[in-house]
Amino acid sequence: EVHLLESGGGLAQPGGSVRLSCVASGFTFGDYTMTWVRQAPGKGLEWLSVISGSATGGVTYYAGSVKGRFTISRDNSRDTLYLQINSLRAEDTAVYFCAKFPSPRIVRHLFYFDSWGQGTPVIVSS
Amino acid sequence: QTVVTQEPSLSVSPGGTITLTCGLSSGSVSASDYPSWYHQTPGQAPRTLIYNTNIRSSGVPDRFSGSILGNKAALTITGAQTDDESDYYCMIYMGDGTSVFGGGTKLTVL
């Protein structure tokens, strides 16, 4: 059974940084594309970033709203996905979910998520 | 910036049929946009319902179906149950490695 467990959230200072982690189990992590999605309090889902599987070189893409401040990465030896968020803003306050794609590649017809983690909350406040 | 549009809220009676739609501010949604649908109850993680327009994810009951209706993607619930009361989100692939969620539809079953 696929299991995704996020961590690293909590209270963070405006202008600071945070690194979120997502530990995967139940599948060969390195073989699959992974993504981050967030949800601000009382708001909808926002897709953030994607990284392809190791066989395709870990290609990354970002939503325009976070490009330049967010960095997605993965350590396949640790079965772990990361999201580095710099220059934190109040509007980054949200629950951050990691999710798994059904494919190693970022391709149009397979751009959806087949498993989700439970999320980790980030609160940006002084 | 392309906006994905959904009805903010809808309601259906138990046993009834309801269709939620998903459009694009910049034009039409087609099957080649590979729309997907997710639902989420408060405090829970999202769950995948439909992908590639009309393919149900594993374990999703067949009362959920996806389609293209006119220029929008659509999610139809036939024989709604009280457990279907949830927030529903569509997602559209933008063709450049990125994707956008709609604002979500809050479905009430009463």
Short mmCIF file of C-alpha atoms in Angstrom, two decimals:
data_model
loop_
_atom_site.label_atom_id
_atom_site.label_comp_id
_atom_site.label_asym_id
_atom_site.label_seq_id
_atom_site.Cartn_x
_atom_site.Cartn_y
_atom_site.Cartn_z
CA GLU A 1 0.00 0.00 0.00
CA VAL A 2 1.28 3.44 -0.95
CA HIS A 3 1.96 5.68 2.01
CA LEU A 4 3.13 9.29 1.91
CA LEU A 5 4.05 11.09 5.12
CA GLU A 6 4.79 14.81 5.09
CA SER A 7 6.71 16.62 7.80
CA GLY A 8 8.65 19.80 8.39
CA GLY A 9 5.74 22.16 8.79
CA GLY A 10 5.09 24.44 11.73
CA LEU A 11 5.43 28.08 12.65
CA ALA A 12 7.87 30.02 10.50
CA GLN A 13 8.97 33.64 10.35
CA PRO A 14 8.13 35.94 7.43
CA GLY A 15 11.19 36.16 5.23
CA GLY A 16 12.51 32.88 6.54
CA SER A 17 12.76 29.46 4.96
CA VAL A 18 11.31 26.03 5.54
CA ARG A 19 12.03 22.63 4.04
CA LEU A 20 9.18 20.19 3.86
CA SER A 21 9.73 16.45 3.51
CA CYS A 22 7.55 13.65 2.23
CA VAL A 23 8.67 10.12 3.01
CA ALA A 24 7.24 7.49 0.70
CA SER A 25 6.68 3.79 1.19
CA GLY A 26 4.85 0.96 -0.51
CA PHE A 27 6.28 1.58 -3.98
CA THR A 28 9.62 2.15 -5.71
CA PHE A 29 9.84 5.86 -5.00
CA GLY A 30 12.52 6.72 -7.55
CA ASP A 31 10.44 5.33 -10.39
CA TYR A 32 7.60 7.83 -10.05
CA THR A 33 6.89 11.47 -10.66
CA MET A 34 5.95 13.36 -7.49
CA THR A 35 4.27 16.67 -6.79
CA TRP A 36 3.38 19.24 -4.12
CA VAL A 37 -0.05 20.84 -3.67
CA ARG A 38 -1.10 23.28 -0.98
CA GLN A 39 -4.32 24.53 0.56
CA ALA A 40 -4.57 27.82 2.39
CA PRO A 41 -7.04 27.98 5.28
CA GLY A 42 -10.59 27.95 3.94
CA LYS A 43 -9.36 27.99 0.35
CA GLY A 44 -9.05 25.55 -2.52
CA LEU A 45 -6.22 23.40 -3.74
CA GLU A 46 -3.23 24.99 -5.46
CA TRP A 47 -0.82 22.94 -7.54
CA LEU A 48 2.78 24.01 -6.85
CA SER A 49 5.47 21.88 -8.42
CA VAL A 50 6.37 18.53 -9.95
CA ILE A 51 9.53 16.45 -10.31
CA SER A 52 9.82 13.49 -12.64
CA GLY A 53 11.19 10.08 -11.76
CA SER A 54 14.89 9.29 -11.74
CA ALA A 55 14.79 7.51 -15.09
CA THR A 56 13.87 10.80 -16.72
CA GLY A 57 16.42 12.89 -14.88
CA GLY A 58 14.26 14.57 -12.25
CA VAL A 59 12.80 17.24 -14.54
CA THR A 60 11.03 19.97 -12.57
CA TYR A 61 8.24 22.44 -13.24
CA TYR A 62 6.67 25.12 -11.05
CA ALA A 63 3.49 27.12 -10.89
CA GLY A 64 4.17 30.68 -11.93
CA SER A 65 3.11 31.97 -8.54
CA VAL A 66 5.95 30.16 -6.74
CA LYS A 67 8.69 29.97 -9.35
CA GLY A 68 11.94 31.33 -7.97
CA ARG A 69 11.02 30.91 -4.31
CA PHE A 70 10.14 27.22 -4.17
CA THR A 71 12.49 24.36 -5.00
CA ILE A 72 11.35 20.78 -5.37
CA SER A 73 13.88 17.98 -5.05
CA ARG A 74 14.11 14.32 -4.23
CA ASP A 75 16.50 11.88 -2.61
CA ASN A 76 15.67 8.50 -4.04
CA SER A 77 18.09 6.76 -1.66
CA ARG A 78 15.96 8.03 1.22
CA ASP A 79 12.58 7.64 -0.55
CA THR A 80 12.00 11.29 0.24
CA LEU A 81 10.57 14.25 -1.63
CA TYR A 82 11.40 17.80 -0.53
CA LEU A 83 10.00 21.29 -0.97
CA GLN A 84 12.23 24.20 -0.01
CA ILE A 85 10.33 27.46 0.46
CA ASN A 86 12.34 30.68 0.76
CA SER A 87 11.38 34.27 1.52
CA LEU A 88 8.27 33.09 3.35
CA ARG A 89 5.19 35.26 3.13
CA ALA A 90 1.97 35.26 5.12
CA GLU A 91 0.18 33.94 2.04
CA ASP A 92 2.33 30.79 2.16
CA THR A 93 0.34 29.75 5.23
CA ALA A 94 -1.29 26.52 4.14
CA VAL A 95 -1.39 22.77 4.47
CA TYR A 96 1.13 21.27 2.08
CA PHE A 97 0.36 17.89 0.51
CA CYS A 98 2.65 15.65 -1.46
CA ALA A 99 1.15 13.34 -4.04
CA LYS A 100 2.29 10.59 -6.38
CA PHE A 101 1.83 10.38 -10.13
CA PRO A 102 1.08 7.05 -11.81
CA SER A 103 4.07 7.46 -14.14
CA PRO A 104 7.82 8.14 -14.15
CA ARG A 105 7.38 10.85 -16.78
CA ILE A 106 5.62 14.18 -16.88
CA VAL A 107 3.25 13.58 -19.74
CA ARG A 108 -0.08 15.12 -20.56
CA HIS A 109 -2.22 12.01 -20.42
CA LEU A 110 -0.70 10.90 -17.10
CA PHE A 111 -0.76 14.27 -15.34
CA TYR A 112 -2.87 13.31 -12.36
CA PHE A 113 -2.29 12.01 -8.85
CA ASP A 114 -3.08 8.51 -7.67
CA SER A 115 -2.03 8.81 -4.03
CA TRP A 116 -1.91 11.66 -1.53
CA GLY A 117 -0.28 12.29 1.81
CA GLN A 118 -2.16 13.73 4.78
CA GLY A 119 -0.37 17.07 4.62
CA THR A 120 1.81 19.20 6.87
CA PRO A 121 0.73 22.68 7.97
CA VAL A 122 2.93 25.73 7.57
CA ILE A 123 2.02 28.91 9.43
CA VAL A 124 3.94 32.02 8.51
CA SER A 125 3.69 34.57 11.27
CA SER A 126 5.89 36.75 13.43
CA GLN B 1 -2.82 33.46 -16.07
CA THR B 2 -5.43 30.90 -17.01
CA VAL B 3 -8.24 30.50 -14.51
CA VAL B 4 -10.08 27.21 -14.12
CA THR B 5 -13.70 27.86 -13.24
CA GLN B 6 -16.10 25.78 -11.16
CA GLU B 7 -19.46 26.45 -9.57
CA PRO B 8 -18.74 27.64 -6.00
CA SER B 9 -21.60 25.62 -4.57
CA LEU B 10 -24.30 23.19 -5.64
CA SER B 11 -26.88 21.10 -3.88
CA VAL B 12 -28.62 17.84 -4.70
CA SER B 13 -31.23 15.71 -2.99
CA PRO B 14 -30.31 12.21 -1.88
CA GLY B 15 -30.83 9.88 -4.82
CA GLY B 16 -30.68 12.74 -7.28
CA THR B 17 -28.30 13.50 -10.10
CA ILE B 18 -25.99 16.49 -10.22
CA THR B 19 -23.40 17.67 -12.71
CA LEU B 20 -20.43 19.78 -11.70
CA THR B 21 -18.55 21.60 -14.45
CA CYS B 22 -15.00 22.79 -15.02
CA GLY B 23 -14.19 25.48 -17.55
CA LEU B 24 -11.31 27.65 -18.69
CA SER B 25 -11.27 31.44 -18.64
CA SER B 26 -9.26 31.37 -21.86
CA GLY B 27 -11.38 28.99 -23.86
CA SER B 28 -12.70 25.46 -23.98
CA VAL B 29 -11.80 22.32 -22.10
CA SER B 30 -11.40 19.26 -24.27
CA ALA B 31 -10.42 15.66 -23.67
CA SER B 32 -6.89 16.53 -24.78
CA ASP B 33 -6.58 18.67 -21.64
CA TYR B 34 -6.94 15.42 -19.67
CA PRO B 35 -9.08 16.86 -16.88
CA SER B 36 -9.04 15.11 -13.53
CA TRP B 37 -11.35 15.36 -10.53
CA TYR B 38 -10.67 15.15 -6.80
CA HIS B 39 -12.82 15.36 -3.72
CA GLN B 40 -12.02 16.40 -0.20
CA THR B 41 -13.94 16.43 3.06
CA PRO B 42 -12.95 19.00 5.71
CA GLY B 43 -9.72 18.16 7.49
CA GLN B 44 -8.91 15.29 5.17
CA ALA B 45 -6.51 14.83 2.30
CA PRO B 46 -7.92 15.02 -1.22
CA ARG B 47 -8.77 11.78 -2.99
CA THR B 48 -8.70 11.13 -6.70
CA LEU B 49 -12.01 10.43 -8.41
CA ILE B 50 -11.57 10.70 -12.16
CA TYR B 51 -8.62 11.09 -14.53
CA ASN B 52 -8.23 11.45 -18.28
CA THR B 53 -11.71 12.98 -18.48
CA ASN B 54 -13.70 9.84 -17.64
CA ILE B 55 -11.60 7.08 -16.06
CA ARG B 56 -12.57 6.29 -12.50
CA SER B 57 -9.75 5.87 -10.01
CA SER B 58 -9.48 2.56 -8.22
CA GLY B 59 -12.34 1.98 -5.80
CA VAL B 60 -14.48 4.91 -6.98
CA PRO B 61 -18.15 3.93 -7.25
CA ASP B 62 -19.69 3.95 -10.71
CA ARG B 63 -22.21 6.60 -9.69
CA PHE B 64 -19.36 9.03 -10.44
CA SER B 65 -18.72 9.68 -14.11
CA GLY B 66 -16.68 12.18 -16.06
CA SER B 67 -17.25 13.67 -19.48
CA ILE B 68 -16.89 16.72 -21.70
CA LEU B 69 -20.13 18.70 -21.95
CA GLY B 70 -19.96 21.44 -24.50
CA ASN B 71 -16.81 23.39 -23.76
CA LYS B 72 -16.35 22.17 -20.19
CA ALA B 73 -15.28 19.08 -18.31
CA ALA B 74 -18.07 17.61 -16.22
CA LEU B 75 -18.42 15.35 -13.20
CA THR B 76 -21.81 13.74 -12.81
CA ILE B 77 -23.00 12.01 -9.67
CA THR B 78 -25.97 9.73 -10.32
CA GLY B 79 -27.89 8.63 -7.25
CA ALA B 80 -26.17 10.99 -4.84
CA GLN B 81 -25.59 9.78 -1.31
CA THR B 82 -25.14 11.81 1.84
CA ASP B 83 -21.50 10.64 1.93
CA ASP B 84 -20.96 12.51 -1.34
CA GLU B 85 -21.25 15.82 0.49
CA SER B 86 -17.76 17.18 -0.09
CA ASP B 87 -15.62 19.73 -1.91
CA TYR B 88 -14.87 18.77 -5.49
CA TYR B 89 -11.93 20.06 -7.50
CA CYS B 90 -11.06 19.69 -11.13
CA MET B 91 -7.54 20.04 -12.46
CA ILE B 92 -6.49 20.90 -15.99
CA TYR B 93 -3.07 20.27 -17.51
CA MET B 94 -1.74 23.46 -19.09
CA GLY B 95 0.52 21.76 -21.62
CA ASP B 96 3.78 23.20 -20.32
CA GLY B 97 4.50 20.84 -17.44
CA THR B 98 2.20 22.73 -15.13
CA SER B 99 -1.35 22.28 -13.99
CA VAL B 100 -4.09 24.39 -12.43
CA PHE B 101 -6.89 23.46 -10.05
CA GLY B 102 -10.31 25.00 -10.23
CA GLY B 103 -11.59 26.92 -7.25
CA GLY B 104 -13.68 23.97 -6.13
CA THR B 105 -17.36 23.21 -5.77
CA LYS B 106 -18.91 22.68 -2.37
CA LEU B 107 -21.58 20.04 -2.85
CA THR B 108 -24.40 19.76 -0.34
CA VAL B 109 -26.60 16.69 -0.27
CA LEU B 110 -29.91 17.40 1.42
#
